[in-house]
mmCIF file of the C-alpha atoms, coordinates in Angstrom:
data_MODEL
# 
_entry.id   MODEL 
# 
loop_
_atom_site.group_PDB 
_atom_site.id 
_atom_site.type_symbol 
_atom_site.label_atom_id 
_atom_site.label_alt_id 
_atom_site.label_comp_id 
_atom_site.label_asym_id 
_atom_site.label_entity_id 
_atom_site.label_seq_id 
_atom_site.pdbx_PDB_ins_code 
_atom_site.Cartn_x 
_atom_site.Cartn_y 
_atom_site.Cartn_z 
_atom_site.occupancy 
_atom_site.B_iso_or_equiv 
_atom_site.pdbx_formal_charge 
_atom_site.auth_seq_id 
_atom_site.auth_comp_id 
_atom_site.auth_asym_id 
_atom_site.auth_atom_id 
_atom_site.pdbx_PDB_model_num 
ATOM 1   C CA . VAL A 1 1   ? 0.446   0.131   0.054   1.00 0.00 ? 1   VAL A CA 1 
ATOM 2   C CA . LEU A 1 2   ? 2.919   2.207   0.638   1.00 0.00 ? 2   LEU A CA 1 
ATOM 3   C CA . GLN A 1 3   ? 4.661   2.324   -2.824  1.00 0.00 ? 3   GLN A CA 1 
ATOM 4   C CA . PHE A 1 4   ? 1.241   2.463   -4.140  1.00 0.00 ? 4   PHE A CA 1 
ATOM 5   C CA . VAL A 1 5   ? 0.143   5.510   -2.587  1.00 0.00 ? 5   VAL A CA 1 
ATOM 6   C CA . VAL A 1 6   ? 4.473   7.057   -2.802  1.00 0.00 ? 6   VAL A CA 1 
ATOM 7   C CA . THR A 1 7   ? 3.604   5.930   -6.826  1.00 0.00 ? 7   THR A CA 1 
ATOM 8   C CA . PHE A 1 8   ? 0.084   8.131   -7.030  1.00 0.00 ? 8   PHE A CA 1 
ATOM 9   C CA . ARG A 1 9   ? 1.316   10.901  -5.332  1.00 0.00 ? 9   ARG A CA 1 
ATOM 10  C CA . GLY A 1 10  ? 4.281   10.934  -7.883  1.00 0.00 ? 10  GLY A CA 1 
ATOM 11  C CA . ALA A 1 11  ? 2.439   11.209  -10.715 1.00 0.00 ? 11  ALA A CA 1 
ATOM 12  C CA . TYR A 1 12  ? -0.129  13.444  -9.079  1.00 0.00 ? 12  TYR A CA 1 
ATOM 13  C CA . TYR A 1 13  ? 2.930   15.916  -8.399  1.00 0.00 ? 13  TYR A CA 1 
ATOM 14  C CA . LEU A 1 14  ? 3.517   15.715  -12.092 1.00 0.00 ? 14  LEU A CA 1 
ATOM 15  C CA . GLN A 1 15  ? -0.103  16.040  -13.489 1.00 0.00 ? 15  GLN A CA 1 
ATOM 16  C CA . PRO A 1 16  ? -2.597  17.072  -10.700 1.00 0.00 ? 16  PRO A CA 1 
ATOM 17  C CA . ALA A 1 17  ? -5.897  14.899  -11.859 1.00 0.00 ? 17  ALA A CA 1 
ATOM 18  C CA . VAL A 1 18  ? -6.575  12.571  -9.425  1.00 0.00 ? 18  VAL A CA 1 
ATOM 19  C CA . PHE A 1 19  ? -8.026  9.804   -12.240 1.00 0.00 ? 19  PHE A CA 1 
ATOM 20  C CA . ALA A 1 20  ? -5.092  10.839  -14.953 1.00 0.00 ? 20  ALA A CA 1 
ATOM 21  C CA . ALA A 1 21  ? -2.756  9.762   -12.193 1.00 0.00 ? 21  ALA A CA 1 
ATOM 22  C CA . LEU A 1 22  ? -4.570  6.820   -10.739 1.00 0.00 ? 22  LEU A CA 1 
ATOM 23  C CA . GLN A 1 23  ? -4.592  5.800   -14.299 1.00 0.00 ? 23  GLN A CA 1 
ATOM 24  C CA . GLU A 1 24  ? -0.598  6.156   -14.023 1.00 0.00 ? 24  GLU A CA 1 
ATOM 25  C CA . THR A 1 25  ? -0.657  4.376   -10.726 1.00 0.00 ? 25  THR A CA 1 
ATOM 26  C CA . ALA A 1 26  ? -2.107  1.567   -12.677 1.00 0.00 ? 26  ALA A CA 1 
ATOM 27  C CA . LYS A 1 27  ? 0.710   1.058   -14.909 1.00 0.00 ? 27  LYS A CA 1 
ATOM 28  C CA . ARG A 1 28  ? 3.471   0.624   -12.355 1.00 0.00 ? 28  ARG A CA 1 
ATOM 29  C CA . THR A 1 29  ? 1.709   -1.105  -9.913  1.00 0.00 ? 29  THR A CA 1 
ATOM 30  C CA . THR A 1 30  ? 1.684   -5.019  -10.559 1.00 0.00 ? 30  THR A CA 1 
ATOM 31  C CA . GLY A 1 31  ? -1.344  -7.009  -8.579  1.00 0.00 ? 31  GLY A CA 1 
ATOM 32  C CA . ARG A 1 32  ? -4.593  -7.142  -6.778  1.00 0.00 ? 32  ARG A CA 1 
ATOM 33  C CA . LEU A 1 33  ? -4.022  -2.741  -6.517  1.00 0.00 ? 33  LEU A CA 1 
ATOM 34  C CA . HIS A 1 34  ? -3.629  -2.633  -10.094 1.00 0.00 ? 34  HIS A CA 1 
ATOM 35  C CA . GLU A 1 35  ? -6.618  -4.720  -10.856 1.00 0.00 ? 35  GLU A CA 1 
ATOM 36  C CA . MET A 1 36  ? -7.972  -2.190  -8.390  1.00 0.00 ? 36  MET A CA 1 
ATOM 37  C CA . ALA A 1 37  ? -6.302  1.170   -9.911  1.00 0.00 ? 37  ALA A CA 1 
ATOM 38  C CA . SER A 1 38  ? -7.665  -0.043  -12.805 1.00 0.00 ? 38  SER A CA 1 
ATOM 39  C CA . VAL A 1 39  ? -10.894 -0.638  -12.450 1.00 0.00 ? 39  VAL A CA 1 
ATOM 40  C CA . ALA A 1 40  ? -11.403 2.694   -10.289 1.00 0.00 ? 40  ALA A CA 1 
ATOM 41  C CA . VAL A 1 41  ? -9.823  4.625   -13.800 1.00 0.00 ? 41  VAL A CA 1 
ATOM 42  C CA . GLU A 1 42  ? -12.581 2.493   -16.517 1.00 0.00 ? 42  GLU A CA 1 
ATOM 43  C CA . THR A 1 43  ? -15.343 3.048   -14.566 1.00 0.00 ? 43  THR A CA 1 
ATOM 44  C CA . PHE A 1 44  ? -14.130 6.679   -13.668 1.00 0.00 ? 44  PHE A CA 1 
ATOM 45  C CA . PHE A 1 45  ? -13.830 7.106   -17.420 1.00 0.00 ? 45  PHE A CA 1 
ATOM 46  C CA . LEU A 1 46  ? -17.297 4.739   -18.511 1.00 0.00 ? 46  LEU A CA 1 
ATOM 47  C CA . THR A 1 47  ? -19.410 6.513   -16.322 1.00 0.00 ? 47  THR A CA 1 
ATOM 48  C CA . SER A 1 48  ? -17.544 10.032  -15.817 1.00 0.00 ? 48  SER A CA 1 
ATOM 49  C CA . SER A 1 49  ? -18.201 9.071   -11.649 1.00 0.00 ? 49  SER A CA 1 
ATOM 50  C CA . PRO A 1 50  ? -16.302 10.119  -9.823  1.00 0.00 ? 50  PRO A CA 1 
ATOM 51  C CA . GLU A 1 51  ? -18.660 8.356   -6.933  1.00 0.00 ? 51  GLU A CA 1 
ATOM 52  C CA . ARG A 1 52  ? -19.388 5.737   -8.863  1.00 0.00 ? 52  ARG A CA 1 
ATOM 53  C CA . ALA A 1 53  ? -15.315 4.963   -9.311  1.00 0.00 ? 53  ALA A CA 1 
ATOM 54  C CA . PHE A 1 54  ? -14.197 5.886   -5.525  1.00 0.00 ? 54  PHE A CA 1 
ATOM 55  C CA . GLU A 1 55  ? -17.421 3.075   -5.182  1.00 0.00 ? 55  GLU A CA 1 
ATOM 56  C CA . GLU A 1 56  ? -15.627 0.844   -7.093  1.00 0.00 ? 56  GLU A CA 1 
ATOM 57  C CA . PHE A 1 57  ? -12.168 0.672   -5.762  1.00 0.00 ? 57  PHE A CA 1 
ATOM 58  C CA . ARG A 1 58  ? -14.007 0.760   -2.043  1.00 0.00 ? 58  ARG A CA 1 
ATOM 59  C CA . LYS A 1 59  ? -16.093 -2.378  -3.206  1.00 0.00 ? 59  LYS A CA 1 
ATOM 60  C CA . ARG A 1 60  ? -12.700 -4.255  -3.821  1.00 0.00 ? 60  ARG A CA 1 
ATOM 61  C CA . THR A 1 61  ? -10.911 -4.044  -1.108  1.00 0.00 ? 61  THR A CA 1 
ATOM 62  C CA . ASP A 1 62  ? -11.024 -4.871  2.638   1.00 0.00 ? 62  ASP A CA 1 
ATOM 63  C CA . SER A 1 63  ? -8.363  -3.202  3.711   1.00 0.00 ? 63  SER A CA 1 
ATOM 64  C CA . ILE A 1 64  ? -8.667  0.012   6.127   1.00 0.00 ? 64  ILE A CA 1 
ATOM 65  C CA . LEU A 1 65  ? -6.136  2.197   4.420   1.00 0.00 ? 65  LEU A CA 1 
ATOM 66  C CA . LEU A 1 66  ? -6.701  1.192   0.964   1.00 0.00 ? 66  LEU A CA 1 
ATOM 67  C CA . ARG A 1 67  ? -10.854 2.216   2.104   1.00 0.00 ? 67  ARG A CA 1 
ATOM 68  C CA . GLN A 1 68  ? -8.655  5.822   3.201   1.00 0.00 ? 68  GLN A CA 1 
ATOM 69  C CA . PHE A 1 69  ? -6.529  6.223   0.789   1.00 0.00 ? 69  PHE A CA 1 
ATOM 70  C CA . ALA A 1 70  ? -10.006 6.266   -1.826  1.00 0.00 ? 70  ALA A CA 1 
ATOM 71  C CA . TYR A 1 71  ? -11.534 8.241   0.152   1.00 0.00 ? 71  TYR A CA 1 
ATOM 72  C CA . ILE A 1 72  ? -8.640  10.952  0.107   1.00 0.00 ? 72  ILE A CA 1 
ATOM 73  C CA . LEU A 1 73  ? -8.646  10.508  -3.539  1.00 0.00 ? 73  LEU A CA 1 
ATOM 74  C CA . GLU A 1 74  ? -12.674 11.489  -3.595  1.00 0.00 ? 74  GLU A CA 1 
ATOM 75  C CA . MET A 1 75  ? -12.357 14.341  -1.448  1.00 0.00 ? 75  MET A CA 1 
ATOM 76  C CA . GLY A 1 76  ? -9.159  15.301  -3.374  1.00 0.00 ? 76  GLY A CA 1 
ATOM 77  C CA . GLU A 1 77  ? -11.615 16.121  -6.345  1.00 0.00 ? 77  GLU A CA 1 
ATOM 78  C CA . SER A 1 78  ? -13.083 18.948  -4.704  1.00 0.00 ? 78  SER A CA 1 
ATOM 79  C CA . THR A 1 79  ? -9.624  20.257  -3.557  1.00 0.00 ? 79  THR A CA 1 
ATOM 80  C CA . THR A 1 80  ? -6.308  22.640  -4.586  1.00 0.00 ? 80  THR A CA 1 
ATOM 81  C CA . ARG A 1 81  ? -3.392  20.704  -5.272  1.00 0.00 ? 81  ARG A CA 1 
ATOM 82  C CA . GLU A 1 82  ? -1.301  22.279  -2.521  1.00 0.00 ? 82  GLU A CA 1 
ATOM 83  C CA . VAL A 1 83  ? -3.662  20.464  -0.068  1.00 0.00 ? 83  VAL A CA 1 
ATOM 84  C CA . MET A 1 84  ? -4.387  17.009  -1.603  1.00 0.00 ? 84  MET A CA 1 
ATOM 85  C CA . LEU A 1 85  ? -0.434  17.327  -1.867  1.00 0.00 ? 85  LEU A CA 1 
ATOM 86  C CA . LYS A 1 86  ? -0.215  18.084  1.881   1.00 0.00 ? 86  LYS A CA 1 
ATOM 87  C CA . VAL A 1 87  ? -2.852  14.990  2.798   1.00 0.00 ? 87  VAL A CA 1 
ATOM 88  C CA . LEU A 1 88  ? -0.886  12.584  0.506   1.00 0.00 ? 88  LEU A CA 1 
ATOM 89  C CA . ASP A 1 89  ? 2.597   13.415  2.692   1.00 0.00 ? 89  ASP A CA 1 
ATOM 90  C CA . SER A 1 90  ? 0.344   12.835  5.480   1.00 0.00 ? 90  SER A CA 1 
ATOM 91  C CA . PHE A 1 91  ? -0.820  9.897   4.831   1.00 0.00 ? 91  PHE A CA 1 
ATOM 92  C CA . VAL A 1 92  ? 2.042   8.232   3.308   1.00 0.00 ? 92  VAL A CA 1 
ATOM 93  C CA . THR A 1 93  ? 3.914   9.268   6.852   1.00 0.00 ? 93  THR A CA 1 
ATOM 94  C CA . ARG A 1 94  ? 1.152   7.457   9.023   1.00 0.00 ? 94  ARG A CA 1 
ATOM 95  C CA . LEU A 1 95  ? 1.486   4.360   6.347   1.00 0.00 ? 95  LEU A CA 1 
ATOM 96  C CA . ARG A 1 96  ? 5.525   4.469   7.257   1.00 0.00 ? 96  ARG A CA 1 
ATOM 97  C CA . SER A 1 97  ? 4.723   4.381   10.491  1.00 0.00 ? 97  SER A CA 1 
ATOM 98  C CA . HIS A 1 98  ? 1.878   1.959   10.499  1.00 0.00 ? 98  HIS A CA 1 
ATOM 99  C CA . GLU A 1 99  ? 4.971   -0.427  8.704   1.00 0.00 ? 99  GLU A CA 1 
ATOM 100 C CA . ASN A 1 100 ? 7.534   0.319   11.281  1.00 0.00 ? 100 ASN A CA 1 
ATOM 101 C CA . LEU A 1 101 ? 4.847   -0.765  14.102  1.00 0.00 ? 101 LEU A CA 1 
ATOM 102 C CA . GLU A 1 102 ? 4.136   -3.449  11.939  1.00 0.00 ? 102 GLU A CA 1 
ATOM 103 C CA . ARG A 1 103 ? 7.977   -4.962  11.711  1.00 0.00 ? 103 ARG A CA 1 
ATOM 104 C CA . GLN A 1 104 ? 8.147   -4.590  15.165  1.00 0.00 ? 104 GLN A CA 1 
ATOM 105 C CA . VAL A 1 105 ? 5.780   -6.300  16.267  1.00 0.00 ? 105 VAL A CA 1 
ATOM 106 C CA . GLU A 1 106 ? 6.594   -8.756  13.903  1.00 0.00 ? 106 GLU A CA 1 
ATOM 107 C CA . THR A 1 107 ? 10.070  -9.450  15.447  1.00 0.00 ? 107 THR A CA 1 
ATOM 108 C CA . GLY A 1 108 ? 8.416   -9.497  19.146  1.00 0.00 ? 108 GLY A CA 1 
ATOM 109 C CA . LEU A 1 109 ? 6.328   -12.185 17.327  1.00 0.00 ? 109 LEU A CA 1 
ATOM 110 C CA . ALA A 1 110 ? 8.872   -14.107 16.020  1.00 0.00 ? 110 ALA A CA 1 
ATOM 111 C CA . THR A 1 111 ? 10.410  -13.884 19.683  1.00 0.00 ? 111 THR A CA 1 
ATOM 112 C CA . VAL A 1 112 ? 7.249   -15.508 21.083  1.00 0.00 ? 112 VAL A CA 1 
ATOM 113 C CA . ARG A 1 113 ? 7.055   -18.124 18.743  1.00 0.00 ? 113 ARG A CA 1 
ATOM 114 C CA . HIS A 1 114 ? 11.166  -19.035 19.612  1.00 0.00 ? 114 HIS A CA 1 
ATOM 115 C CA . GLU A 1 115 ? 10.025  -18.939 23.183  1.00 0.00 ? 115 GLU A CA 1 
ATOM 116 C CA . THR A 1 116 ? 7.274   -21.495 22.249  1.00 0.00 ? 116 THR A CA 1 
ATOM 117 C CA . GLY A 1 117 ? 9.105   -24.199 20.560  1.00 0.00 ? 117 GLY A CA 1 
ATOM 118 C CA . PHE A 1 118 ? 11.827  -23.837 23.237  1.00 0.00 ? 118 PHE A CA 1 
ATOM 119 C CA . LEU A 1 119 ? 9.193   -24.989 25.531  1.00 0.00 ? 119 LEU A CA 1 
ATOM 120 C CA . GLN A 1 120 ? 7.837   -27.696 23.741  1.00 0.00 ? 120 GLN A CA 1 
ATOM 121 C CA . GLY A 1 121 ? 11.435  -28.799 22.439  1.00 0.00 ? 121 GLY A CA 1 
ATOM 122 C CA . THR A 1 122 ? 11.737  -29.005 26.484  1.00 0.00 ? 122 THR A CA 1 
ATOM 123 C CA . VAL A 1 123 ? 9.097   -30.646 26.960  1.00 0.00 ? 123 VAL A CA 1 
ATOM 124 C CA . VAL A 1 124 ? 9.793   -32.964 24.436  1.00 0.00 ? 124 VAL A CA 1 
ATOM 125 C CA . LEU A 1 125 ? 13.509  -33.520 25.684  1.00 0.00 ? 125 LEU A CA 1 
ATOM 126 C CA . MET A 1 126 ? 11.963  -33.951 29.280  1.00 0.00 ? 126 MET A CA 1 
ATOM 127 C CA . LEU A 1 127 ? 9.515   -36.969 28.239  1.00 0.00 ? 127 LEU A CA 1 
ATOM 128 C CA . PHE A 1 128 ? 12.483  -38.815 26.304  1.00 0.00 ? 128 PHE A CA 1 
ATOM 129 C CA . ALA A 1 129 ? 14.928  -37.905 29.129  1.00 0.00 ? 129 ALA A CA 1 
ATOM 130 C CA . VAL A 1 130 ? 12.140  -40.005 31.880  1.00 0.00 ? 130 VAL A CA 1 
ATOM 131 C CA . ALA A 1 131 ? 11.957  -42.678 29.097  1.00 0.00 ? 131 ALA A CA 1 
ATOM 132 C CA . LEU A 1 132 ? 15.869  -43.427 28.862  1.00 0.00 ? 132 LEU A CA 1 
ATOM 133 C CA . VAL A 1 133 ? 17.426  -42.581 32.115  1.00 0.00 ? 133 VAL A CA 1 
ATOM 134 C CA . PRO A 1 134 ? 16.803  -45.221 34.047  1.00 0.00 ? 134 PRO A CA 1 
ATOM 135 C CA . LEU A 1 135 ? 17.087  -42.802 37.699  1.00 0.00 ? 135 LEU A CA 1 
ATOM 136 C CA . LEU A 1 136 ? 14.280  -40.609 36.256  1.00 0.00 ? 136 LEU A CA 1 
ATOM 137 C CA . HIS A 1 137 ? 12.142  -43.253 34.725  1.00 0.00 ? 137 HIS A CA 1 
ATOM 138 C CA . ASN A 1 138 ? 12.033  -44.745 38.447  1.00 0.00 ? 138 ASN A CA 1 
ATOM 139 C CA . VAL A 1 139 ? 10.670  -41.730 40.087  1.00 0.00 ? 139 VAL A CA 1 
ATOM 140 C CA . TRP A 1 140 ? 8.098   -40.690 37.626  1.00 0.00 ? 140 TRP A CA 1 
ATOM 141 C CA . VAL A 1 141 ? 6.871   -44.003 36.866  1.00 0.00 ? 141 VAL A CA 1 
ATOM 142 C CA . ALA A 1 142 ? 6.726   -45.500 40.614  1.00 0.00 ? 142 ALA A CA 1 
ATOM 143 C CA . SER A 1 143 ? 3.628   -44.919 41.659  1.00 0.00 ? 143 SER A CA 1 
ATOM 144 C CA . VAL A 1 144 ? -0.153  -43.870 40.037  1.00 0.00 ? 144 VAL A CA 1 
ATOM 145 C CA . THR A 1 145 ? 0.063   -40.642 41.630  1.00 0.00 ? 145 THR A CA 1 
ATOM 146 C CA . TRP A 1 146 ? 3.595   -39.684 39.976  1.00 0.00 ? 146 TRP A CA 1 
ATOM 147 C CA . ARG A 1 147 ? 2.753   -40.942 36.477  1.00 0.00 ? 147 ARG A CA 1 
ATOM 148 C CA . LEU A 1 148 ? -0.655  -38.819 36.479  1.00 0.00 ? 148 LEU A CA 1 
ATOM 149 C CA . ALA A 1 149 ? 1.747   -35.944 37.791  1.00 0.00 ? 149 ALA A CA 1 
ATOM 150 C CA . TYR A 1 150 ? 4.313   -36.595 35.473  1.00 0.00 ? 150 TYR A CA 1 
ATOM 151 C CA . MET A 1 151 ? 1.606   -36.547 32.537  1.00 0.00 ? 151 MET A CA 1 
ATOM 152 C CA . ALA A 1 152 ? -0.260  -33.566 33.907  1.00 0.00 ? 152 ALA A CA 1 
ATOM 153 C CA . LEU A 1 153 ? 3.056   -31.550 33.640  1.00 0.00 ? 153 LEU A CA 1 
ATOM 154 C CA . LEU A 1 154 ? 3.686   -32.348 29.854  1.00 0.00 ? 154 LEU A CA 1 
ATOM 155 C CA . SER A 1 155 ? 0.442   -31.809 29.094  1.00 0.00 ? 155 SER A CA 1 
ATOM 156 C CA . LEU A 1 156 ? 0.168   -28.309 30.690  1.00 0.00 ? 156 LEU A CA 1 
ATOM 157 C CA . GLY A 1 157 ? 3.524   -27.668 29.400  1.00 0.00 ? 157 GLY A CA 1 
ATOM 158 C CA . LEU A 1 158 ? 2.598   -28.948 25.892  1.00 0.00 ? 158 LEU A CA 1 
ATOM 159 C CA . GLY A 1 159 ? -0.867  -27.116 26.185  1.00 0.00 ? 159 GLY A CA 1 
ATOM 160 C CA . VAL A 1 160 ? 0.580   -23.825 27.188  1.00 0.00 ? 160 VAL A CA 1 
ATOM 161 C CA . SER A 1 161 ? 3.119   -23.760 24.128  1.00 0.00 ? 161 SER A CA 1 
ATOM 162 C CA . TYR A 1 162 ? 0.391   -24.618 21.177  1.00 0.00 ? 162 TYR A CA 1 
ATOM 163 C CA . TYR A 1 163 ? -2.316  -21.815 22.758  1.00 0.00 ? 163 TYR A CA 1 
ATOM 164 C CA . VAL A 1 164 ? 0.794   -19.195 23.288  1.00 0.00 ? 164 VAL A CA 1 
ATOM 165 C CA . GLU A 1 165 ? 1.795   -20.326 19.532  1.00 0.00 ? 165 GLU A CA 1 
ATOM 166 C CA . GLU A 1 166 ? -1.719  -19.736 18.819  1.00 0.00 ? 166 GLU A CA 1 
ATOM 167 C CA . GLN A 1 167 ? -3.166  -16.871 19.481  1.00 0.00 ? 167 GLN A CA 1 
ATOM 168 C CA . THR A 1 168 ? 0.720   -15.149 18.466  1.00 0.00 ? 168 THR A CA 1 
ATOM 169 C CA . LEU A 1 169 ? -0.545  -16.280 14.984  1.00 0.00 ? 169 LEU A CA 1 
ATOM 170 C CA . ALA A 1 170 ? -3.872  -15.147 15.599  1.00 0.00 ? 170 ALA A CA 1 
ATOM 171 C CA . LEU A 1 171 ? -2.685  -12.060 16.568  1.00 0.00 ? 171 LEU A CA 1 
ATOM 172 C CA . LYS A 1 172 ? -0.058  -12.062 13.307  1.00 0.00 ? 172 LYS A CA 1 
ATOM 173 C CA . GLU A 1 173 ? -2.883  -12.050 11.154  1.00 0.00 ? 173 GLU A CA 1 
ATOM 174 C CA . GLN A 1 174 ? -4.929  -9.197  12.761  1.00 0.00 ? 174 GLN A CA 1 
ATOM 175 C CA . ILE A 1 175 ? -2.091  -7.218  12.004  1.00 0.00 ? 175 ILE A CA 1 
ATOM 176 C CA . GLN A 1 176 ? -1.693  -7.806  8.988   1.00 0.00 ? 176 GLN A CA 1 
# 
């Protein structure tokens, strides 16, 4: 999204017409953003309705950032070039800080995932240690109480690690 907005800002700076700049941006973009921008431009040229074109743009995304960008473009139709450039600069700054925050969260989540993996590895090592080392094996399986305690500890360790991993992945998906 950031690169798309920066490309649009550059095109708008050279040619201060929203749909002309959006058309130029679509030419320089690939993938889903290319398709969204192209559909919006085509809709505008076919219907001469900016509202309909931006509605098509918004309909093709669930990204809040792209919806905000569409709103900025829509409002840019009725503002001066200087104001539009200032708003675009502000939006680019916000997108950069959002991207930076995403990177920081990714780093934090990677640390949590590694710690979770360590916990899972520790549980597996405990399992093998108790199974292979006679002294540990005799202690943990000497009575039903110790066996139950051993199974409860293993289950708790694995359960907590899988829960943390699941929550980490869910949080990662929410952020993206």
